[in-house]
Short mmCIF file of C-alpha atoms (C1' of nucleotides) in Angstrom, two decimals:
data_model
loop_
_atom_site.label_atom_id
_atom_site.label_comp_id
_atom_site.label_asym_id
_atom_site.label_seq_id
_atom_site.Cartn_x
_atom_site.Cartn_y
_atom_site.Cartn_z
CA UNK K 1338 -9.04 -3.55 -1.08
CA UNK K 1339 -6.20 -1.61 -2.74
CA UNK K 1340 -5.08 1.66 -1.67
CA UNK K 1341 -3.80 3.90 -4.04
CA UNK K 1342 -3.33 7.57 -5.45
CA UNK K 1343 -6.00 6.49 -7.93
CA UNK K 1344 -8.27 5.37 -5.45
CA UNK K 1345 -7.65 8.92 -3.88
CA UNK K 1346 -8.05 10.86 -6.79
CA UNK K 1347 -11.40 8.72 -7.76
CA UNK K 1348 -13.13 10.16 -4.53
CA UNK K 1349 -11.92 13.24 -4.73
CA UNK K 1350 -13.90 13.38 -8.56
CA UNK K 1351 -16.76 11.89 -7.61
CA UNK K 1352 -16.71 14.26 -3.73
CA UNK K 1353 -16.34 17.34 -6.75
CA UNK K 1354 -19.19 15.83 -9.29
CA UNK K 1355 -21.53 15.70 -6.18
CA UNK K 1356 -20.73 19.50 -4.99
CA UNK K 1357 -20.46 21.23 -8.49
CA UNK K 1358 -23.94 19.59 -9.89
CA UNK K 1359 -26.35 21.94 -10.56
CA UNK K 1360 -28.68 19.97 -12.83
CA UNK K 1361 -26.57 19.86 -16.10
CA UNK K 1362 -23.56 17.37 -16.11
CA UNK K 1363 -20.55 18.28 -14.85
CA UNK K 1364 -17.66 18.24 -17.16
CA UNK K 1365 -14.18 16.46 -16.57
CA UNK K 1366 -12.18 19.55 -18.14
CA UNK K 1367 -13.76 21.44 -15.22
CA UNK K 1368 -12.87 18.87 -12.22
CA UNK K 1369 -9.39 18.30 -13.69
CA UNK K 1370 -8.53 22.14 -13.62
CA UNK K 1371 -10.52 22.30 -10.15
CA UNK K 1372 -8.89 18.77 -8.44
CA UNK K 1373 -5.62 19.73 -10.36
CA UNK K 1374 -5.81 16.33 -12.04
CA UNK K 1375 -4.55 16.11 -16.03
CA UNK K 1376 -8.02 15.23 -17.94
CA UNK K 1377 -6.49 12.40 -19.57
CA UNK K 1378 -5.82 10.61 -16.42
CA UNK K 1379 -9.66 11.38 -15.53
CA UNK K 1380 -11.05 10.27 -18.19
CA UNK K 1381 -9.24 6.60 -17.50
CA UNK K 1382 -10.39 6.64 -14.09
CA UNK K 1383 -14.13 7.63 -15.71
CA UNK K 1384 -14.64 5.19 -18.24
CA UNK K 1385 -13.93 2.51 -15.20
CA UNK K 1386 -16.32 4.02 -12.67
CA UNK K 1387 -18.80 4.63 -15.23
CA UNK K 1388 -18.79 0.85 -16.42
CA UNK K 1389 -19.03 0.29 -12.65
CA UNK K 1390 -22.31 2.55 -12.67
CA UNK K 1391 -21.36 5.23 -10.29
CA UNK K 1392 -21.67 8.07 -13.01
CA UNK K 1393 -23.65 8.59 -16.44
CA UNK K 1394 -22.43 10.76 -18.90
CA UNK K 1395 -23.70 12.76 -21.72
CA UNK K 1396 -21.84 13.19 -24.52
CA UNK K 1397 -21.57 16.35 -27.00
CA UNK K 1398 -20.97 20.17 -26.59
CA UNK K 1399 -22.91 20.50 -22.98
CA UNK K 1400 -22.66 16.75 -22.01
CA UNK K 1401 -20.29 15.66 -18.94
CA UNK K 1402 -20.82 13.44 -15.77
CA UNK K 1403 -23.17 12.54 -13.35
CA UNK K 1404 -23.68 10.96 -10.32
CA UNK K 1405 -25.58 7.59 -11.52
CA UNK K 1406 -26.70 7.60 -7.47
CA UNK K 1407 -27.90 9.75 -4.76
CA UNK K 1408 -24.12 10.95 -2.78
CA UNK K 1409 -26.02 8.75 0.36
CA UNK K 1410 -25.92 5.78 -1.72
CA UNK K 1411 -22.50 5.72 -3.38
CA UNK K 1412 -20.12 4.06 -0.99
CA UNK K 1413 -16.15 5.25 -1.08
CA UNK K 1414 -15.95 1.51 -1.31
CA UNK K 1415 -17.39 1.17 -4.28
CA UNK K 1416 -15.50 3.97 -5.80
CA UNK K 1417 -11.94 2.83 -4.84
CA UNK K 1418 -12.75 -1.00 -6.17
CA UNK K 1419 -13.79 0.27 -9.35
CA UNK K 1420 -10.50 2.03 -10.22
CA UNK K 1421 -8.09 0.11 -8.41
CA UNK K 1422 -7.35 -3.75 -9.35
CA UNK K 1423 -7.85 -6.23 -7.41
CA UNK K 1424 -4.99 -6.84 -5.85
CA UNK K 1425 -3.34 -10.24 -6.47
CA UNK K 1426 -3.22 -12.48 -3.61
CA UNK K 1427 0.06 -13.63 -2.68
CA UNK K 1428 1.05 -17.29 -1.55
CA UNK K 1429 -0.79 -17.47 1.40
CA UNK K 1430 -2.94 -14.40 1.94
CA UNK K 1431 -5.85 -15.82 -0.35
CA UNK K 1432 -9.46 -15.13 1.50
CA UNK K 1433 -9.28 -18.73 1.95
CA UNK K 1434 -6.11 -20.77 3.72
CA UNK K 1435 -5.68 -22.60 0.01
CA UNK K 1436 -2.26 -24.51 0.01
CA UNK K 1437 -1.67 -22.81 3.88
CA UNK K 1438 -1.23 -25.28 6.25
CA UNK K 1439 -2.37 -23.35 9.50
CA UNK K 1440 0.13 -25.25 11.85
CA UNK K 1441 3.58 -23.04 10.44
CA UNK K 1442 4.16 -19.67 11.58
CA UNK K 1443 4.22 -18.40 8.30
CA UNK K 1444 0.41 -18.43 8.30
CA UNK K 1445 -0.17 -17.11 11.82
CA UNK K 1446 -0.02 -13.81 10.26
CA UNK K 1447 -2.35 -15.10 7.80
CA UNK K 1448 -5.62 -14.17 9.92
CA UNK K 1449 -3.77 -10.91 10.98
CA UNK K 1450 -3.78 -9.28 7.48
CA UNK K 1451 -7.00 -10.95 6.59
CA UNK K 1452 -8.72 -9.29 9.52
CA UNK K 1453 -6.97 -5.83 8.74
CA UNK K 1454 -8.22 -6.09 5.58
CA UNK K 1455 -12.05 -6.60 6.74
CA UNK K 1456 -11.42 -3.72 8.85
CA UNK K 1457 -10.99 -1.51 5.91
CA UNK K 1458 -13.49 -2.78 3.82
CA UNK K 1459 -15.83 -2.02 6.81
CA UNK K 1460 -14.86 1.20 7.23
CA UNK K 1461 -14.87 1.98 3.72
CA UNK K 1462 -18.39 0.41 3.03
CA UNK K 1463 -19.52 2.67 6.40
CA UNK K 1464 -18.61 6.16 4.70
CA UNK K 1465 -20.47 7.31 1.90
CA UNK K 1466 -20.21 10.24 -0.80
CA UNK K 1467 -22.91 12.76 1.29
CA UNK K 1468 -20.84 11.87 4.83
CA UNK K 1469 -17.76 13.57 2.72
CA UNK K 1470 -19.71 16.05 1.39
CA UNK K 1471 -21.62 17.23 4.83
CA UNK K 1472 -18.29 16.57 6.60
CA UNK K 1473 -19.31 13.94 8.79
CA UNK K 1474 -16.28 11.35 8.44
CA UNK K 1475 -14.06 12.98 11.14
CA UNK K 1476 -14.27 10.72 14.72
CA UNK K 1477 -15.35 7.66 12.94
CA UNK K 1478 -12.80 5.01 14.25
CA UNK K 1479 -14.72 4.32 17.47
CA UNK K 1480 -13.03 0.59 16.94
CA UNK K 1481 -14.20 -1.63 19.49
CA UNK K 1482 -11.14 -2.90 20.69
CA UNK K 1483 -11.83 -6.43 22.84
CA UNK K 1484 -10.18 -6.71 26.28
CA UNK K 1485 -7.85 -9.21 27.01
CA UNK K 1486 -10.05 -11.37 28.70
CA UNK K 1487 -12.14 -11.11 25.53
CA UNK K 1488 -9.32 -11.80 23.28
CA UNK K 1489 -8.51 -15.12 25.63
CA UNK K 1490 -11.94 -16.08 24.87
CA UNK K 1491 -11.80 -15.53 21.01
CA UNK K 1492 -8.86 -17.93 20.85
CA UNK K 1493 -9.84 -20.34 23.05
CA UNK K 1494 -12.89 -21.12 20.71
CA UNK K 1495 -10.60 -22.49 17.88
CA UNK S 1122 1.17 3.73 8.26
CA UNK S 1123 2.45 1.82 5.22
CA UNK S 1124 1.44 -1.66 3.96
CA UNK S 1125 3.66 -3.63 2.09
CA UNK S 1126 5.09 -7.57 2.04
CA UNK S 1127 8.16 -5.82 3.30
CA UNK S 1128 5.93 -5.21 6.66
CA UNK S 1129 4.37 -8.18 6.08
CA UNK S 1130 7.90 -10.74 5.88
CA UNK S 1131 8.47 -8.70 9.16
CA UNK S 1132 5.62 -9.74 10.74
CA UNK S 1133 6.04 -13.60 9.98
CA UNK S 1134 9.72 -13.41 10.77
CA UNK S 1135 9.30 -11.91 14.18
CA UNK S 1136 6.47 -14.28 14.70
CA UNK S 1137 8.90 -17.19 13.54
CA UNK S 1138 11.34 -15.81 16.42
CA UNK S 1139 8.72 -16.04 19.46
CA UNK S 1140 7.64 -19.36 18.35
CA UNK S 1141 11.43 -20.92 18.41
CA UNK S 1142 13.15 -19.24 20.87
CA UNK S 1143 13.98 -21.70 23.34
CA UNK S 1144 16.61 -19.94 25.48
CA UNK S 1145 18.84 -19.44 23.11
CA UNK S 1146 19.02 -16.94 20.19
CA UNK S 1147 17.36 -17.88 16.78
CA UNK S 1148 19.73 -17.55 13.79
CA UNK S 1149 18.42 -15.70 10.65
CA UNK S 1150 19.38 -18.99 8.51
CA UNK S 1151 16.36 -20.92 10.23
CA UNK S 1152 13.86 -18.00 10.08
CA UNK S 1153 14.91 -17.55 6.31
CA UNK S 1154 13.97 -21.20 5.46
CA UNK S 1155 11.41 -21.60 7.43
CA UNK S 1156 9.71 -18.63 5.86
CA UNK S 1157 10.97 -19.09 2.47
CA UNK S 1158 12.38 -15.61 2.68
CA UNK S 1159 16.13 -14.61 1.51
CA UNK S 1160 18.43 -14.39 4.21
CA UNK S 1161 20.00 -11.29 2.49
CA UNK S 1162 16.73 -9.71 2.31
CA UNK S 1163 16.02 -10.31 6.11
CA UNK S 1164 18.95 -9.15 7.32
CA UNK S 1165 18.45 -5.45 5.96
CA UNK S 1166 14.69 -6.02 7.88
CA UNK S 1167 16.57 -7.36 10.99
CA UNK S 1168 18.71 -4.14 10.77
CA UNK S 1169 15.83 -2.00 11.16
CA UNK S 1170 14.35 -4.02 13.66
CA UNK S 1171 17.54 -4.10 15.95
CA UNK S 1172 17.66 -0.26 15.80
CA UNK S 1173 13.74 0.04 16.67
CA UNK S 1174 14.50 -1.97 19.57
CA UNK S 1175 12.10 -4.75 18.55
CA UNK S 1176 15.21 -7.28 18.62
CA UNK S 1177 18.34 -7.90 20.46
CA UNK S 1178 21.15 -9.61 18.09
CA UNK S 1179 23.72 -11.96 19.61
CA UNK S 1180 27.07 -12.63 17.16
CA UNK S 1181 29.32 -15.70 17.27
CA UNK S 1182 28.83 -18.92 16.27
CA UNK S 1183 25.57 -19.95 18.61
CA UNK S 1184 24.67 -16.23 17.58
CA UNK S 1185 21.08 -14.83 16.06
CA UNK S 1186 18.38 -12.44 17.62
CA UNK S 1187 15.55 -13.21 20.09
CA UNK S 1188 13.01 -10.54 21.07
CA UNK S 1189 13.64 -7.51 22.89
CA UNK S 1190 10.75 -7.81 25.21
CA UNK S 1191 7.81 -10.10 26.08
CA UNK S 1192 5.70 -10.91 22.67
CA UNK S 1193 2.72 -9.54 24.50
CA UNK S 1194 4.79 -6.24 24.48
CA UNK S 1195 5.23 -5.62 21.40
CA UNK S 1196 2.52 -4.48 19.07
CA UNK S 1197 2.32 -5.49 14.91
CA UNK S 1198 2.48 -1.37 14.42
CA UNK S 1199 5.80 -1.25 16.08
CA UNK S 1200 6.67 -3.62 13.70
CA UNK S 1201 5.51 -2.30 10.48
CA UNK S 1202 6.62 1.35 11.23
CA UNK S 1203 10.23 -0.25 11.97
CA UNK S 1204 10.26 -1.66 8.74
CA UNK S 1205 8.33 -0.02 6.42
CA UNK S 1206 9.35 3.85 5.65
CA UNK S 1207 6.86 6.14 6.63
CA UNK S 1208 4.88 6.96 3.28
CA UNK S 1209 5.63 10.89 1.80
CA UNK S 1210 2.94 12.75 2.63
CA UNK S 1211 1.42 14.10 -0.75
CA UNK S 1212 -0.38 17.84 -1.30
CA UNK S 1213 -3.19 17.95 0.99
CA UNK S 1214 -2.72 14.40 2.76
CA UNK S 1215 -0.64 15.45 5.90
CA UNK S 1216 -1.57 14.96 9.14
CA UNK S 1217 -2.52 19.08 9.42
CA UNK S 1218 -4.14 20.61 6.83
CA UNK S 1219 -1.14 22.76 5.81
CA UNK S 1220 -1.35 24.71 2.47
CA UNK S 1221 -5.01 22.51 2.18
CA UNK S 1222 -8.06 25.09 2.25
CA UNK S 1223 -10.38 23.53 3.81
CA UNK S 1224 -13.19 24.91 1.73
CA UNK S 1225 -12.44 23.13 -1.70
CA UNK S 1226 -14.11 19.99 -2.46
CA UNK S 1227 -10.17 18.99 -2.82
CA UNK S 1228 -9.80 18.85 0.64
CA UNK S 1229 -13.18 17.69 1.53
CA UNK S 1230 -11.77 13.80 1.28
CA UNK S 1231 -8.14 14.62 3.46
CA UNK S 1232 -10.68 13.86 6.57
CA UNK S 1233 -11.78 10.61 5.01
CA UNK S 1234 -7.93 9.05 4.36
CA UNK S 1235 -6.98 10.75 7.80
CA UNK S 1236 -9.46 9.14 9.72
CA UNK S 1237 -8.64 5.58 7.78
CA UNK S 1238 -5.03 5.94 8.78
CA UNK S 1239 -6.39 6.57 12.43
CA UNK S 1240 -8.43 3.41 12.03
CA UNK S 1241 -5.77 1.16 10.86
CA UNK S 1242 -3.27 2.22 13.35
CA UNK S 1243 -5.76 1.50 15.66
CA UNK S 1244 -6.06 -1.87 15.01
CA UNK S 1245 -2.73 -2.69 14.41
CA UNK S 1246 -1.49 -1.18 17.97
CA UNK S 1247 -4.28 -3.09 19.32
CA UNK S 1248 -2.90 -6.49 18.18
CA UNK S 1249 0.24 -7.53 20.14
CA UNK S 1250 2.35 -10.61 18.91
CA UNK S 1251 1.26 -12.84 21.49
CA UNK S 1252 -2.12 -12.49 20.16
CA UNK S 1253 -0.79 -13.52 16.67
CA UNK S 1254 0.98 -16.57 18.45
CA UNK S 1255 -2.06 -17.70 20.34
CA UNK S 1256 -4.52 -17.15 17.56
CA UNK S 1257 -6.83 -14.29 18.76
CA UNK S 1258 -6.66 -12.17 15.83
CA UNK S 1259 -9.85 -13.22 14.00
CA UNK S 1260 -13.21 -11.54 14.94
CA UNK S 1261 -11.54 -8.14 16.30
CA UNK S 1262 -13.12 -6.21 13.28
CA UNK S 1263 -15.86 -4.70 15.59
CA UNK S 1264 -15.82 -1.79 14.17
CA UNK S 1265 -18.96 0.99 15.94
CA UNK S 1266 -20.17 2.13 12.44
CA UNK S 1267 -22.20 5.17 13.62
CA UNK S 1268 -25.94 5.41 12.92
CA UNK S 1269 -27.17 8.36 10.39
CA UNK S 1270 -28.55 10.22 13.60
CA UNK S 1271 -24.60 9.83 15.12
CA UNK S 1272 -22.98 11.04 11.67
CA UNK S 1273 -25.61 13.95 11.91
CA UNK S 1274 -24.85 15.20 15.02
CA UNK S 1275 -20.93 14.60 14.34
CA UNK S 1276 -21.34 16.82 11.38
CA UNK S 1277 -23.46 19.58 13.45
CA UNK S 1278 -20.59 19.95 15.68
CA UNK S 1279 -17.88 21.07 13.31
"C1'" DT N 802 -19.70 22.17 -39.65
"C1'" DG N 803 -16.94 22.73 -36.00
"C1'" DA N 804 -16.20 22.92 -31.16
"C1'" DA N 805 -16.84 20.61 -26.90
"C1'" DA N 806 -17.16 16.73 -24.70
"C1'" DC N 807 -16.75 11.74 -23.94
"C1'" DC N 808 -14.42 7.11 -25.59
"C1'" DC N 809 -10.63 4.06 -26.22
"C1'" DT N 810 -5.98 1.81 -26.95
"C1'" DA N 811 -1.38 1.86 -26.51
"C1'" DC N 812 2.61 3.42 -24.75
"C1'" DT N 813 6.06 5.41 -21.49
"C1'" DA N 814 8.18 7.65 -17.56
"C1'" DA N 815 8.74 7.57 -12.79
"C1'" DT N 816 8.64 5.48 -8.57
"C1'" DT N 817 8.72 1.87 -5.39
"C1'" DT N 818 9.59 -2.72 -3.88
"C1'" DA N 819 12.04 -6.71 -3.49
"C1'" DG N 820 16.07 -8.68 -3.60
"C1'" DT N 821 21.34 -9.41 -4.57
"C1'" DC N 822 26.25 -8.78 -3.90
"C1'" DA N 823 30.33 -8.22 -1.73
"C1'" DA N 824 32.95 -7.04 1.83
"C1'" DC N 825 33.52 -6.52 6.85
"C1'" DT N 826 33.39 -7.45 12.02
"C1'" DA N 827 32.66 -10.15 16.07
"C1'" DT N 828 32.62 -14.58 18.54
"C1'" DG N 829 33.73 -19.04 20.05
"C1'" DC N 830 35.82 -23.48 19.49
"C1'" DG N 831 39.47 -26.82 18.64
"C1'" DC J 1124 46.02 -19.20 16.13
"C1'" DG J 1125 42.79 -19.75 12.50
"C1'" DC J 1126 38.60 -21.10 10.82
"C1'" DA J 1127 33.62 -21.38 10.66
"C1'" DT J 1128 29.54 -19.13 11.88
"C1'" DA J 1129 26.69 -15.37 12.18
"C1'" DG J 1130 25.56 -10.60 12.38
"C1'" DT J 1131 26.64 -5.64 10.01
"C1'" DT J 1132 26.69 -2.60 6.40
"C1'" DG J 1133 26.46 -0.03 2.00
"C1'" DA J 1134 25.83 -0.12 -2.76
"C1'" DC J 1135 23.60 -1.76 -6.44
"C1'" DT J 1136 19.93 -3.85 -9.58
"C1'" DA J 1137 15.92 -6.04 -11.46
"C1'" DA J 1138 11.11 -6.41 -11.45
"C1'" DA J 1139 6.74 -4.65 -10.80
"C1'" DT J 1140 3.50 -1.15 -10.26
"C1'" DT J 1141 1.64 3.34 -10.66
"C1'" DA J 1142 0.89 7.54 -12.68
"C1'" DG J 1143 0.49 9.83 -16.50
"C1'" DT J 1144 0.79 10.90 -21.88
"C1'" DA J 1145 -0.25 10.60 -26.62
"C1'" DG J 1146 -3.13 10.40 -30.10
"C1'" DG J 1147 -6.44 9.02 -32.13
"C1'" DG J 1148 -11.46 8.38 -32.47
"C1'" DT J 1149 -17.03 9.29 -31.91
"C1'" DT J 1150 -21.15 11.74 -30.44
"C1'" DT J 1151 -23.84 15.75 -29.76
"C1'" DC J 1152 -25.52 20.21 -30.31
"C1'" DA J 1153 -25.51 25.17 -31.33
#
DNA sequence: TGAAACCCTACTAATTTAGTCAACTATGCG
DNA sequence: CGCATAGTTGACTAAATTAGTAGGGTTTCA
């Protein structure tokens, strides 16, 4: 999961699509004046999530965007991985330990950044587009953080 | 809290360090082939390292740096904030809401990227380099995703 | 029929990251 | 001493990525 201005700017769309609907589609000329986003740029970042099926459009003098879901089922995850590439995974910090041999300390920090990275995508895929909306992300990193008698444990498994 | 392979060469290279010290300093020549990193390029990390405090540098021939305290002392985010410049905070992003009206759907998603900043500092103070040495990373993404009824009463409260 | 809106491709400007170069200083050994 | 080793430092550059522009379409509807 790639963090970026785009992803940023993505949410902050769709958080403005889901507020300003009133029943007709919301246009892009409208959310780039209101988000202070050029249109241009927008429309990139639309044609992406709308091949990714978060929004519809309608085309022609009235036409605009809509949410393809309900705000509760559109997950910020979803929106930043439609705009923002995969990122490319470098030597050794594939999903899987492909040409990593575990022994070197190189790849010790291999499980480090691969477990940061699940941490994210977990807290990404646990916040939705309503939870912006209603306000209800705030306080939301209760991590359960394992003792060190816990973490002895973990390791002594492998 | 920026993430970048700057942090990440950081990371492997301190890593490298605790593994191989054996009494004596480690010399950046080793860590650099070992990690199949450019000594030029770690020695402007090692310079921000040595000023953080991470590392104490010995010169001479038998010279090189060894850790400034006990792996289980120091924690990855020392290291990445060391290394990595802290990331220009853009409009609305800062840490307080200044010059961000909280009533525009603008501003409705600076909660959301604060509160993922909280959660990856989180983890990453909660990981100590002895944990990366000993393998106890994996399996710490326990995140407490609150239920709807939690998020609902979080929301009520602000 | 024309204005408003989406659709699409290509390009470019700006920024950031990763890395190099070259010179310098300190240390220890023969 | 003087030389090799190793850290110290600042300036510079090349590559990659991101952010954003330009400039055309095409569709729809009043």
């Amino acid at each position: 999961m790639r963090l970026t201005t785009k992803g940023r700017y993505a949410v902050a769309a769709m958080a403005d699509i889901a507020v300003h609907f009133a029943g007709a589609p919301v246009a892009l000329s409208e959310v780039a004046e209101r988000q202070g986003i050029s249109l241009a740029y927008l429309e990139q970042l639309f044609r992406k999530l709308k091949s990714a099926d978060l929004v519809k459009s309608s085309r022609g003098v009235a036409g605009g965007y809509q949410l393809f879901s309900a705000p509760s089922d559109i997950r910020i995850a979803d929106i930043v991985s439609a705009v923002d590439e995969q990122i490319k995974t470098t030597a050794c910090e594939a999903g899987s330990s492909l040409g990593c041999q575990g022994t070197t300390s190189r790849c010790l920090t291999h499980d480090l950044w691969d477990e940061l990275g699940r941490h994210i995508d977990i807290f990404l895929n646990s916040v939705n587009l309503e939870d912006i909306i209603e306000k209800r992300v705030l306080g939301m990193a209760a991590v359960n953080t394992p003792t060190r008698m816990e973490k002895t444990l973990m390791g002594a498994i492998e």
